PDB file of C-alpha atoms and ligand atoms in Angstrom:
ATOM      1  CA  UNK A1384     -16.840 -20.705 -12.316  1.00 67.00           C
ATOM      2  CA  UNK A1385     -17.348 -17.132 -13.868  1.00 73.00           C
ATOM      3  CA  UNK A1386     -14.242 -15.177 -13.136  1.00 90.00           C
ATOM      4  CA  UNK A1387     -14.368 -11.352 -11.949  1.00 96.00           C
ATOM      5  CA  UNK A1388     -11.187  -9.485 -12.765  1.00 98.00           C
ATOM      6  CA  UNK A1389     -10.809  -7.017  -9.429  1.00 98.00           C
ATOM      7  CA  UNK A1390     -10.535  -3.525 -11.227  1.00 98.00           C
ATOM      8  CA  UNK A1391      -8.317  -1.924  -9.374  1.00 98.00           C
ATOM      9  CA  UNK A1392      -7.537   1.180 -11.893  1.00 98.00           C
ATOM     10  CA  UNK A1393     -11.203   1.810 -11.704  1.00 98.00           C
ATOM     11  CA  UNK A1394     -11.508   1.251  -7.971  1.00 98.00           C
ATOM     12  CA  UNK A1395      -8.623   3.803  -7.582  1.00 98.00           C
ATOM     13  CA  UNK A1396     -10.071   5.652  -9.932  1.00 98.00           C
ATOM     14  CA  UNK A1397     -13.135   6.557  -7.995  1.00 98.00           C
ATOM     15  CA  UNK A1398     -11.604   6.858  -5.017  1.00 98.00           C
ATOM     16  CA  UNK A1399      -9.477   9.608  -6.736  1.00 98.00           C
ATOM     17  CA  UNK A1400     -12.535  11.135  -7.770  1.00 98.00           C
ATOM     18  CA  UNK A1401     -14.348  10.805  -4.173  1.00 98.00           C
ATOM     19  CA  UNK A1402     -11.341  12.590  -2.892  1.00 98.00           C
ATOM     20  CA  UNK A1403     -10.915  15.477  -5.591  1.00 98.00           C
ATOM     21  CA  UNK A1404     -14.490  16.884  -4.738  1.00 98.00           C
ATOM     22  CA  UNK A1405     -13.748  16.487  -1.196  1.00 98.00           C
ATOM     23  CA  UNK A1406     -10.166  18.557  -1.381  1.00 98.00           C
ATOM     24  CA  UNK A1407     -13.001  21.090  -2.982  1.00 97.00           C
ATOM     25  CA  UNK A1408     -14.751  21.489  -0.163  1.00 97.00           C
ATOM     26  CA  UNK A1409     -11.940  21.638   2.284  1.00 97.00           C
ATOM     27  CA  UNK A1410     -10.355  23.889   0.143  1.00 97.00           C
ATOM     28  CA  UNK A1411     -14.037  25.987   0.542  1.00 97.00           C
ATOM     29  CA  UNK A1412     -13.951  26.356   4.431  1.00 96.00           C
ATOM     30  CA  UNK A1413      -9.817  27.522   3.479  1.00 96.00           C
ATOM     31  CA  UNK A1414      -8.218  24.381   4.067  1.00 96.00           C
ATOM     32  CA  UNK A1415      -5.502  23.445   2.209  1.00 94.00           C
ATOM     33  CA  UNK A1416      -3.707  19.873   1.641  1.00 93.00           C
ATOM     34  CA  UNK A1417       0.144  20.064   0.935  1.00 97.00           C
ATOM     35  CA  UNK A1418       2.070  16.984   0.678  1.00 98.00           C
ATOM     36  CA  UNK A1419       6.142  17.291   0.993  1.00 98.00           C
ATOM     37  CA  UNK A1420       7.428  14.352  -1.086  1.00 98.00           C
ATOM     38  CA  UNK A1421      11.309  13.248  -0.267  1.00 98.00           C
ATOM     39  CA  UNK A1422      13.518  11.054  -2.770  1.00 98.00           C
ATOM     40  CA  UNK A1423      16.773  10.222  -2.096  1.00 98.00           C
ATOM     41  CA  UNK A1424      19.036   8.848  -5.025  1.00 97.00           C
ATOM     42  CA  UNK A1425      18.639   7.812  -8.315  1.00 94.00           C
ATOM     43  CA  UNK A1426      16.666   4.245  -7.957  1.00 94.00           C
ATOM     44  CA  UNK A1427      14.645   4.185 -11.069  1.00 93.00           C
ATOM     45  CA  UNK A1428      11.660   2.521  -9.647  1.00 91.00           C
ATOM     46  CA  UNK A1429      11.403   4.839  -6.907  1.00 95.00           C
ATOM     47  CA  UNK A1430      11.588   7.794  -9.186  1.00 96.00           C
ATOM     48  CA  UNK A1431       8.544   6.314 -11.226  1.00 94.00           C
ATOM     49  CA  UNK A1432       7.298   5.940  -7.702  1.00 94.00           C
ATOM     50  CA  UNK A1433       7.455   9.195  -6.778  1.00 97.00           C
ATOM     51  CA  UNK A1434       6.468  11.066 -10.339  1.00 97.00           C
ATOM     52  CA  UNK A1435       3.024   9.270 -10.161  1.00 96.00           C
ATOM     53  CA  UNK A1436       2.122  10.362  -6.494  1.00 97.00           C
ATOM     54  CA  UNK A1437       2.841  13.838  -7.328  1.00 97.00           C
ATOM     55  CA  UNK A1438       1.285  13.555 -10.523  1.00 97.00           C
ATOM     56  CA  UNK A1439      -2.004  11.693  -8.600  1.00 97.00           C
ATOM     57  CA  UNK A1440      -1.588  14.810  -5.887  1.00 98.00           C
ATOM     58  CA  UNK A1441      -1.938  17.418  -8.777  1.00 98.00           C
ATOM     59  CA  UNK A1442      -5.307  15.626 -10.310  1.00 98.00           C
ATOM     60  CA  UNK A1443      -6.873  15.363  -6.903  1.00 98.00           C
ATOM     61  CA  UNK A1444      -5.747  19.162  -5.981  1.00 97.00           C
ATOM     62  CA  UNK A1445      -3.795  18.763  -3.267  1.00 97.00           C
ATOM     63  CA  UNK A1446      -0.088  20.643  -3.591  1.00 98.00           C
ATOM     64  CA  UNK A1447       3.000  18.856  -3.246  1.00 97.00           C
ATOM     65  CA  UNK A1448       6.680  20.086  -2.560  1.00 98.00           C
ATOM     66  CA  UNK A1449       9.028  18.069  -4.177  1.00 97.00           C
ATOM     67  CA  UNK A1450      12.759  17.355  -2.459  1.00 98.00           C
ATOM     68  CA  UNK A1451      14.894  15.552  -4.858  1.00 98.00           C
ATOM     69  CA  UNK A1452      18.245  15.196  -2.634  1.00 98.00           C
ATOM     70  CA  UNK A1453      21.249  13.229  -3.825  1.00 98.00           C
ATOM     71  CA  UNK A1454      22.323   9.308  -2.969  1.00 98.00           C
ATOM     72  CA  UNK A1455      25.450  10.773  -0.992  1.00 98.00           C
ATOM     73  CA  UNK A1456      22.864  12.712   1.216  1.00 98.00           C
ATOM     74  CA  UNK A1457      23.469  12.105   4.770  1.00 98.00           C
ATOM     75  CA  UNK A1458      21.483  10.857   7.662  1.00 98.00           C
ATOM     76  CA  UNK A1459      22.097  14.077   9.248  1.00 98.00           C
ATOM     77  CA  UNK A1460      20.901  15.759   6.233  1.00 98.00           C
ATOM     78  CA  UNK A1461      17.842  13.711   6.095  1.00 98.00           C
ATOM     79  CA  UNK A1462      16.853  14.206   9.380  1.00 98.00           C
ATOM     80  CA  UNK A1463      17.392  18.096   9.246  1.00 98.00           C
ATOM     81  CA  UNK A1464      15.240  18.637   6.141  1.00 98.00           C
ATOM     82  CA  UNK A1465      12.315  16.253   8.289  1.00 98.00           C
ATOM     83  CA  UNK A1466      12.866  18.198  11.388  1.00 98.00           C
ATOM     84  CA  UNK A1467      11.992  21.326   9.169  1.00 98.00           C
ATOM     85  CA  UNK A1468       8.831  19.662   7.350  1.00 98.00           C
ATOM     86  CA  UNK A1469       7.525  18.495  10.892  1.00 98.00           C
ATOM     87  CA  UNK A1470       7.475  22.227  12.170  1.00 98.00           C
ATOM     88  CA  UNK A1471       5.991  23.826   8.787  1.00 98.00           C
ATOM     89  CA  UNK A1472       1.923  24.449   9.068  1.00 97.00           C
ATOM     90  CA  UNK A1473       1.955  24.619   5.524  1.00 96.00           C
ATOM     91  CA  UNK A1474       2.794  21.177   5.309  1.00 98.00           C
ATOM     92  CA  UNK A1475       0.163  18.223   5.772  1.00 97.00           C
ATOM     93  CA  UNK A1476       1.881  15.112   5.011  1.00 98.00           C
ATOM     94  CA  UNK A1477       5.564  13.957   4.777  1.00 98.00           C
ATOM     95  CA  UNK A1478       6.351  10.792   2.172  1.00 98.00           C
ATOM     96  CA  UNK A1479      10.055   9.793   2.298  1.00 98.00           C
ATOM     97  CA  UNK A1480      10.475   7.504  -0.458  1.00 98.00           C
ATOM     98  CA  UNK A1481      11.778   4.093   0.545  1.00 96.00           C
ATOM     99  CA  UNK A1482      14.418   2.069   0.077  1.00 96.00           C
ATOM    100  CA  UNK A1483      16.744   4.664   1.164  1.00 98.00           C
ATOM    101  CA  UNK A1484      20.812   4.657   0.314  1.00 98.00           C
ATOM    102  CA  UNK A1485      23.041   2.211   2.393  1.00 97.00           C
ATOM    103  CA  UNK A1486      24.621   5.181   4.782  1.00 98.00           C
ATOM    104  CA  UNK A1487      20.747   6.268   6.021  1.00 98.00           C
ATOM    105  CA  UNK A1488      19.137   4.032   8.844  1.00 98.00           C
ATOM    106  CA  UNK A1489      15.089   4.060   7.715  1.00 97.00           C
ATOM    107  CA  UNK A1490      14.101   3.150  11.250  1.00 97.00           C
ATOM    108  CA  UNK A1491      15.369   6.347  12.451  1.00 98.00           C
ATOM    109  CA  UNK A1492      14.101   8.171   9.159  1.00 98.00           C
ATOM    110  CA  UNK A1493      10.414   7.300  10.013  1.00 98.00           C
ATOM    111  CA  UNK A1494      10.580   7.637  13.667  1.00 98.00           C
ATOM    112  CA  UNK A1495      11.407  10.676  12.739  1.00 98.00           C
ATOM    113  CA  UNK A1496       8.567  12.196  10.450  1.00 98.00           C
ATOM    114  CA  UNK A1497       5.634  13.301  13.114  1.00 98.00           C
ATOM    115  CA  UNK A1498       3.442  10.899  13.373  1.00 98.00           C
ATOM    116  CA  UNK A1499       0.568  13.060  12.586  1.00 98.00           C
ATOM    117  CA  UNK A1500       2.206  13.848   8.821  1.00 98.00           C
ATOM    118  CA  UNK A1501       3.040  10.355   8.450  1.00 98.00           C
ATOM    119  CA  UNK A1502       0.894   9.716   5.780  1.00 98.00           C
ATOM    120  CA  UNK A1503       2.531   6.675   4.910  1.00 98.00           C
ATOM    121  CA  UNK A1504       1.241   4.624   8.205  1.00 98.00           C
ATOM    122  CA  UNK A1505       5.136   3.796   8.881  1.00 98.00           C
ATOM    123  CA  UNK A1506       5.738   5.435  12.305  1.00 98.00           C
ATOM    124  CA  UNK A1507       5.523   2.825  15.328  1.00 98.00           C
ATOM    125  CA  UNK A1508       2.898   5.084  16.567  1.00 98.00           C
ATOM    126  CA  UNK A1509       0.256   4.925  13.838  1.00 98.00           C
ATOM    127  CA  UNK A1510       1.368   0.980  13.453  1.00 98.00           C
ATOM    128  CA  UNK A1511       0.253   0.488  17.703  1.00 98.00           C
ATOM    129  CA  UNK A1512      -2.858   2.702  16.984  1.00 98.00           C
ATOM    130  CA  UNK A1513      -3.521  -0.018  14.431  1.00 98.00           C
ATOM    131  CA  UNK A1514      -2.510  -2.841  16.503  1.00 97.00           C
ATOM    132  CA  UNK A1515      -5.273  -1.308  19.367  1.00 97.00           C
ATOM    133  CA  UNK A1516      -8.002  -0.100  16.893  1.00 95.00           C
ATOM    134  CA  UNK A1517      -7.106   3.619  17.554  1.00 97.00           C
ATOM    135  CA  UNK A1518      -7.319   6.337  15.041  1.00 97.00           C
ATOM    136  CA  UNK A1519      -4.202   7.008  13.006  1.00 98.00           C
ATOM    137  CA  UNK A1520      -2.484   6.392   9.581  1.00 98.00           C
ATOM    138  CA  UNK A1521      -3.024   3.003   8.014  1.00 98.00           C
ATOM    139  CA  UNK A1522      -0.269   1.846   5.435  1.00 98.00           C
ATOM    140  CA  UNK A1523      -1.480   2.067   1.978  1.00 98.00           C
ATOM    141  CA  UNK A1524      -1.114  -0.843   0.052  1.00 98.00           C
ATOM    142  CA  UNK A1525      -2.846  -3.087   2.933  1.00 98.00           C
ATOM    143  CA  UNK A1526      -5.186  -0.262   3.397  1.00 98.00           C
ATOM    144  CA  UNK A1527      -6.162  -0.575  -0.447  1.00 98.00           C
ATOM    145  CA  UNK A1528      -6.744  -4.001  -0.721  1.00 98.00           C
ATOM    146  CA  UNK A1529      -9.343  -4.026   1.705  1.00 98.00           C
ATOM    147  CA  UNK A1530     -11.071  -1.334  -0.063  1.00 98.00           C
ATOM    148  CA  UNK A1531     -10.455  -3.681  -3.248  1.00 98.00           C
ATOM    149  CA  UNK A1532     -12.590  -6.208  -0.949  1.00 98.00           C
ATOM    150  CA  UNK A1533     -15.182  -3.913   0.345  1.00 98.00           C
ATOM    151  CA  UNK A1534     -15.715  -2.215  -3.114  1.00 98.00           C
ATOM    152  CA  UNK A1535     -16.191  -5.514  -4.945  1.00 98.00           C
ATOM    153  CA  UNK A1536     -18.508  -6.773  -3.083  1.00 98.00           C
ATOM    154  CA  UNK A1537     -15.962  -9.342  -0.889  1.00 98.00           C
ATOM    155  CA  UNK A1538     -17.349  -9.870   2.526  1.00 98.00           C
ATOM    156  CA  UNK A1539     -14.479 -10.317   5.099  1.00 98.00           C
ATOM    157  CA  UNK A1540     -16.570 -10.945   7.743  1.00 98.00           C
ATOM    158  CA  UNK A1541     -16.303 -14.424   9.079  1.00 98.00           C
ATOM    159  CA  UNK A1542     -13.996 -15.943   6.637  1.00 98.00           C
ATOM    160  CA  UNK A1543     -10.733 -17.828   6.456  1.00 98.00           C
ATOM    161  CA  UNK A1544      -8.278 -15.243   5.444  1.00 99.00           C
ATOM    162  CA  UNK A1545      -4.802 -16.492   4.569  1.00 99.00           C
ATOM    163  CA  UNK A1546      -1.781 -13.419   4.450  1.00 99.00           C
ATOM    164  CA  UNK A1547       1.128 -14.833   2.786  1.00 98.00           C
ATOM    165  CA  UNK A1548       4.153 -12.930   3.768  1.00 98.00           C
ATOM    166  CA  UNK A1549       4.688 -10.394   6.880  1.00 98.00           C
ATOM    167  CA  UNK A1550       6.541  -7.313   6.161  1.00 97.00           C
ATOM    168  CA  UNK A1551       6.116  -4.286   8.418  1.00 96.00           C
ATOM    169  CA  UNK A1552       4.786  -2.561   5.370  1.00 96.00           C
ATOM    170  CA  UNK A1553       2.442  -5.055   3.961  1.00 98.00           C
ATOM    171  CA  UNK A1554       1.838  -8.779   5.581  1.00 98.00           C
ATOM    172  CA  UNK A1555       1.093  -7.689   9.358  1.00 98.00           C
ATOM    173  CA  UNK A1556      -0.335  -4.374   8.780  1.00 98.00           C
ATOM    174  CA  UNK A1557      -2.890  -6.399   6.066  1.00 98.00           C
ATOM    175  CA  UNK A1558      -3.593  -9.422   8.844  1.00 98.00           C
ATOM    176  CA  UNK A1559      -4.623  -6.674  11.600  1.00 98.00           C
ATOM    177  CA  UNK A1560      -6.862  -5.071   8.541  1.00 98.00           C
ATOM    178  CA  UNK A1561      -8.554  -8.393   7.596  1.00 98.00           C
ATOM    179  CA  UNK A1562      -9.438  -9.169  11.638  1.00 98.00           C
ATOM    180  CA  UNK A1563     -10.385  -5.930  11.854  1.00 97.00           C
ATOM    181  CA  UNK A1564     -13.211  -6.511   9.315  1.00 98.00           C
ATOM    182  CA  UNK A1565     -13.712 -10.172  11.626  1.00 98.00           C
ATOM    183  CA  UNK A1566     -11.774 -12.454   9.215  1.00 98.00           C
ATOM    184  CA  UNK A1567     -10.521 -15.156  10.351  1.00 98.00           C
ATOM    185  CA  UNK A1568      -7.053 -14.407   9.759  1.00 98.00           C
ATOM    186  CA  UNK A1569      -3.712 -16.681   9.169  1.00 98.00           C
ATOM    187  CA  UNK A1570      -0.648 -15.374   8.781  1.00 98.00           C
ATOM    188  CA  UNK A1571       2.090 -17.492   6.349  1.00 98.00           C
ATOM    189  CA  UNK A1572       5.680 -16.713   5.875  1.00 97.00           C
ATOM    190  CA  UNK A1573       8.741 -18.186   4.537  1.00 93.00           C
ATOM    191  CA  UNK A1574       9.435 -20.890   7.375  1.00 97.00           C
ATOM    192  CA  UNK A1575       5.513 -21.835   7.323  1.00 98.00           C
ATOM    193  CA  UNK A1576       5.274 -25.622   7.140  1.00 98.00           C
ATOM    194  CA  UNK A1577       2.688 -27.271   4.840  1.00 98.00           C
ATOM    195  CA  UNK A1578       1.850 -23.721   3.148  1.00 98.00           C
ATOM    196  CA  UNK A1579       0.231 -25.080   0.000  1.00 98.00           C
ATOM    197  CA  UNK A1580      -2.782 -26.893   2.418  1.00 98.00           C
ATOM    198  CA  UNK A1581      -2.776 -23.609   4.485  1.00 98.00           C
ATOM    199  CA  UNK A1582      -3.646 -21.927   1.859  1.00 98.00           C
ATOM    200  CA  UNK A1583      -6.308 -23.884  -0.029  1.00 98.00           C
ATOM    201  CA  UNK A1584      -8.015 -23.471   3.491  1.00 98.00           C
ATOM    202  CA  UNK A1585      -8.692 -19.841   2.260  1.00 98.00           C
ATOM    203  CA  UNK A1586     -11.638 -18.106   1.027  1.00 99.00           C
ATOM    204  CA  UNK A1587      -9.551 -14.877   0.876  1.00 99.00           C
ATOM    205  CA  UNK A1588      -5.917 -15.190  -0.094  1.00 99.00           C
ATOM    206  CA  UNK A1589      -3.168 -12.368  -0.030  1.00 99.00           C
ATOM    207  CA  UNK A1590      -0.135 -13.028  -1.901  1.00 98.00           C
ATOM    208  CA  UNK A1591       2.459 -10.831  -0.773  1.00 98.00           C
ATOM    209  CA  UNK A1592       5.852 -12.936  -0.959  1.00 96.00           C
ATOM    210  CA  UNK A1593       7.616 -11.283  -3.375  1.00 96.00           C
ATOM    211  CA  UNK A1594       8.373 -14.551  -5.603  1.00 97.00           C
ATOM    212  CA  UNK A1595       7.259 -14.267  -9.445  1.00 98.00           C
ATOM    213  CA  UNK A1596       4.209 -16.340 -10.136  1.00 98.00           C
ATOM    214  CA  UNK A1597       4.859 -18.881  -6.690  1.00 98.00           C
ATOM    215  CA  UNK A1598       1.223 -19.141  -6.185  1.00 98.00           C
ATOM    216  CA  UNK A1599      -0.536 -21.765  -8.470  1.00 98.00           C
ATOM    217  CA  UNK A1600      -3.438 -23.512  -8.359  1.00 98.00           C
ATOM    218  CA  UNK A1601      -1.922 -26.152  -6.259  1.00 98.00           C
ATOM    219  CA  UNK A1602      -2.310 -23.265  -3.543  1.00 98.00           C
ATOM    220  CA  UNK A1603      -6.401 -22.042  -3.955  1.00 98.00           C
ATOM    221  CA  UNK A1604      -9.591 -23.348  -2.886  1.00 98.00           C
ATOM    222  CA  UNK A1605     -11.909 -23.582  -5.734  1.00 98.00           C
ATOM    223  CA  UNK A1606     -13.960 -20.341  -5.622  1.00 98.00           C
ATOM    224  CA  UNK A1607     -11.598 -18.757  -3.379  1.00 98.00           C
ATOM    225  CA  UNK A1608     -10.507 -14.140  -3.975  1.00 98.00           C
ATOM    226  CA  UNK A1609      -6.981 -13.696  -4.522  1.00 98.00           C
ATOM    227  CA  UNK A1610      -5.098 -10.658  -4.551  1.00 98.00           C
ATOM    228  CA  UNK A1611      -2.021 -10.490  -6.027  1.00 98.00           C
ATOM    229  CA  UNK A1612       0.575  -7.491  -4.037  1.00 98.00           C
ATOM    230  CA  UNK A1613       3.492  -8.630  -6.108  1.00 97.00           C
ATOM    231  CA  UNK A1614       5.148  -6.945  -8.974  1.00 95.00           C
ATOM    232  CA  UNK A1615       7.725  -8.422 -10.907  1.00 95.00           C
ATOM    233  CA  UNK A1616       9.681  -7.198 -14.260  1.00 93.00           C
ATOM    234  CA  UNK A1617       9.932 -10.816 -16.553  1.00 95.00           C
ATOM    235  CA  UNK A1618      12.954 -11.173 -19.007  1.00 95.00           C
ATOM    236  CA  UNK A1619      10.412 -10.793 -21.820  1.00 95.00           C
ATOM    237  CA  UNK A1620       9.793  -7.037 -20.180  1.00 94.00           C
ATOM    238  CA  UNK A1621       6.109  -8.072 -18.853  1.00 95.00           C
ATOM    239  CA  UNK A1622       5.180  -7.335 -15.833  1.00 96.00           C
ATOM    240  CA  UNK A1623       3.925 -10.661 -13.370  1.00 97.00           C
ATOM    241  CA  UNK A1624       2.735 -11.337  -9.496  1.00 98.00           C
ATOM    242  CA  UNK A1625       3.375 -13.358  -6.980  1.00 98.00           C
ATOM    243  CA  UNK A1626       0.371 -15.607  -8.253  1.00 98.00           C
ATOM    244  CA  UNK A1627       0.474 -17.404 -11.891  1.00 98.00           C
ATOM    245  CA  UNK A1628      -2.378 -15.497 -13.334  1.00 98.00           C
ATOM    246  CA  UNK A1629      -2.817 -18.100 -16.326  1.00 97.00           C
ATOM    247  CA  UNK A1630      -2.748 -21.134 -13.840  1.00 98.00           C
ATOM    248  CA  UNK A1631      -5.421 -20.254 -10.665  1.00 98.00           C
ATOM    249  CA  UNK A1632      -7.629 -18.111 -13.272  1.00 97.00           C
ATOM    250  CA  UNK A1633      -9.691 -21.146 -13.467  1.00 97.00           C
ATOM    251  CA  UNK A1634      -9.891 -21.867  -9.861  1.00 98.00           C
ATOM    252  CA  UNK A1635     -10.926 -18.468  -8.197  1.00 98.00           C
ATOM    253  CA  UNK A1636     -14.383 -16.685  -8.384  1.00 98.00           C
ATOM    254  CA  UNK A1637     -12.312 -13.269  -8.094  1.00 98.00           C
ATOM    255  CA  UNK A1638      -8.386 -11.809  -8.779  1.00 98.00           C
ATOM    256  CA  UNK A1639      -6.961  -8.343  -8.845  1.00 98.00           C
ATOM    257  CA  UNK A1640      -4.907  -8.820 -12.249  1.00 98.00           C
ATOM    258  CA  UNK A1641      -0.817  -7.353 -12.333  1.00 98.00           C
ATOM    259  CA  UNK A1642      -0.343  -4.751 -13.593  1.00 96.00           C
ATOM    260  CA  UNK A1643      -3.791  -3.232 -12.753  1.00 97.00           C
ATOM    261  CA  UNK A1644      -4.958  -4.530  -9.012  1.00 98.00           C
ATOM    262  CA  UNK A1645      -3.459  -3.462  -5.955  1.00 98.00           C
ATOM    263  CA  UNK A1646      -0.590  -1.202  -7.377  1.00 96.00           C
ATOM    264  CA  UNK A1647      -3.086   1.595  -8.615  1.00 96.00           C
ATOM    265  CA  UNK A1648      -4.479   1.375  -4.889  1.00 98.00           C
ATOM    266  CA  UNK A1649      -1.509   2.049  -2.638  1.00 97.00           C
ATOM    267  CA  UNK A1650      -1.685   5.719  -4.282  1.00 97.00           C
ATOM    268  CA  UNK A1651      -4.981   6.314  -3.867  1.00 98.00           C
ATOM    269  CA  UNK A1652      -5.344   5.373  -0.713  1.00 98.00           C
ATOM    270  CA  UNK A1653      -2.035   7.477   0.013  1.00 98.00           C
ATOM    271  CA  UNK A1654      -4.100  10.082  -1.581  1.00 98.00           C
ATOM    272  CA  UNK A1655      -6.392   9.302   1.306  1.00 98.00           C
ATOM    273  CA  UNK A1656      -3.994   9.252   3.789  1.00 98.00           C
ATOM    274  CA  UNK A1657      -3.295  12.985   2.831  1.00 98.00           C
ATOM    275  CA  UNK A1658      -6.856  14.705   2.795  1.00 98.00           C
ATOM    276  CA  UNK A1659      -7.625  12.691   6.057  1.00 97.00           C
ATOM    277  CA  UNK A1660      -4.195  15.345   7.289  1.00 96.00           C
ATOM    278  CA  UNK A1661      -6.420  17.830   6.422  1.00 93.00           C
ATOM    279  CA  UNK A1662      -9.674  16.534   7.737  1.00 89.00           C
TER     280      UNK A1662
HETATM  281  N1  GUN B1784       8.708   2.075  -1.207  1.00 82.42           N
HETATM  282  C1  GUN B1784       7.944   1.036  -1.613  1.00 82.42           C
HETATM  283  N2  GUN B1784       6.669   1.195  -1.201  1.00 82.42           N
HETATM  284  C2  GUN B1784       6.630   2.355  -0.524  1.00 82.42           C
HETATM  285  C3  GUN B1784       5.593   3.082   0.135  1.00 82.42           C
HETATM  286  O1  GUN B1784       4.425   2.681   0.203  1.00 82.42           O
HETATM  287  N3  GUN B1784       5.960   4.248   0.707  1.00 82.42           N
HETATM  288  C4  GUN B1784       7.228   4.720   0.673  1.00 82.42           C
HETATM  289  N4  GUN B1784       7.502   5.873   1.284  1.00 82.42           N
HETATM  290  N5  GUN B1784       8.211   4.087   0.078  1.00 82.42           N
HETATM  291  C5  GUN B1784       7.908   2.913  -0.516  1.00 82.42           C
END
């Protein structure tokens, strides 16, 4: 089996670059993106988060407002500052950074954000639309692994695909996106019974469980795509999957590598997500 390492910092890359030209031309006819980019707190990760979308919004030319508001920030507060970005023109796109302090309920946070700026895909609105097959905002990371697919040459069409793990964010959002390109889609969780043969059934597999390096080759068909959603700090300071890399690399015919896969994707297709606003 010759192996094919899924590029997704060059996939992202050019998707980055199919956008910049693009915000050109909108920018031609007068059009103007602006994203409005809310943190909350001092979690590290989201701050890393949160410097690289504004940092990918500045390459591709779109502005972004930046609202750094403090962990004892209340719901109130929070809600105020969204009511505000909801009625500004100027403003495309609202991104509140998640997981939010203990004192803020999230459901009401992105119920909140109109669901015409909610360029994450969060808001039960663009989630039905989804559901349906209507137009609206698509969450990114699921969003950007099927571009992964499509742009490496991975039909979906017609094949077993096998979604381990269903978040709100990630696992059902990416199961409507695979039968939406006519996979034939499973759907695994936690309290899935006999997941290992489940998954060898697939020719595509998502890993999106959240356990370091739980997927090994007792888990793939031989020739099957993985892609790997997890990210994991080791103790060593490395960063890992959900899959054991070293162990199914001789398995699959294709794998999105961590880092390097389907991280680089969620903020392009956020990117996305933002000059469609515009569109
Ligand atoms: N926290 C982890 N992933 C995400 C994401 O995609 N969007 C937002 N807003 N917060 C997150």
């Amino acid at each position: 089996m010759i192996l094919e390492l899924i590029d997704g910092k060059k996939i992202s890359a050019e998707i980055k670059d199919e956008l910049k030209a693009e915000v050109e031309e909108l920018k031609k006819q007068g059009k103007e993106a602006c994203l409005a980019v809310v943190l909350v707190g001092d979690d590290p990760a989201s701050a890393v988060y949160v410097k690289n979308k504004k940092k990918a919004c500045e390459y591709i030319g779109v502005k972004s407002l930046s609202y750094e508001l403090p962990a004892s920030t209340s719901e109130t507060e929070l809600l105020e500052l969204i009511d505000r970005l909801n009625k500004d023109d100027s403003v495309n796109g609202i991104l509140v950074q998640l997981p939010l302090p203990s004192q803020i309920d999230e459901n009401k946070v992105i119920r909140a954000i109109a669901p015409e700026k909610d360029v994450d895909g969060f808001h039960p609105q663009n989630v039905g639309a989804l559901l349906i097959g209507e137009k609206g905002y698509v969450s990114c990371t699921p969003a950007g692994v099927i571009q992964l697919l499509k742009r490496s040459g991975v039909s979906i069409e017609g094949k077993e695909c096998v979604v381990i793990g269903r978040s709100n964010i990630v696992g059902k959002p990416m199961g409507v996106l695979l039968l939406r390109e006519n996979g034939t889609v499973t759907i695994a969780h936690s309290r899935t019974k006999d997941l290992k043969d489940i998954c060898k059934r697939a020719d595509i597999l998502v890993a999106a469980v959240g356990k370091p390096k739980m997927i090994t080759e007792e888990y793939i068909k031989e020739g099957a795509v993985v892609i790997d959603v997890g990210i994991h700090r080791m103790d060593n300071g490395k960063l890992c999957g959900d899959v054991d890399f070293d162990r199914v690399k001789d398995h699959v015919s294709k794998i999105t590598p961590v880092p390097g896969g389907v991280g680089p994707m969620t903020i392009a297709m956020l990117m996305n997500n933002v000059v469609e606003a515009v569109r």
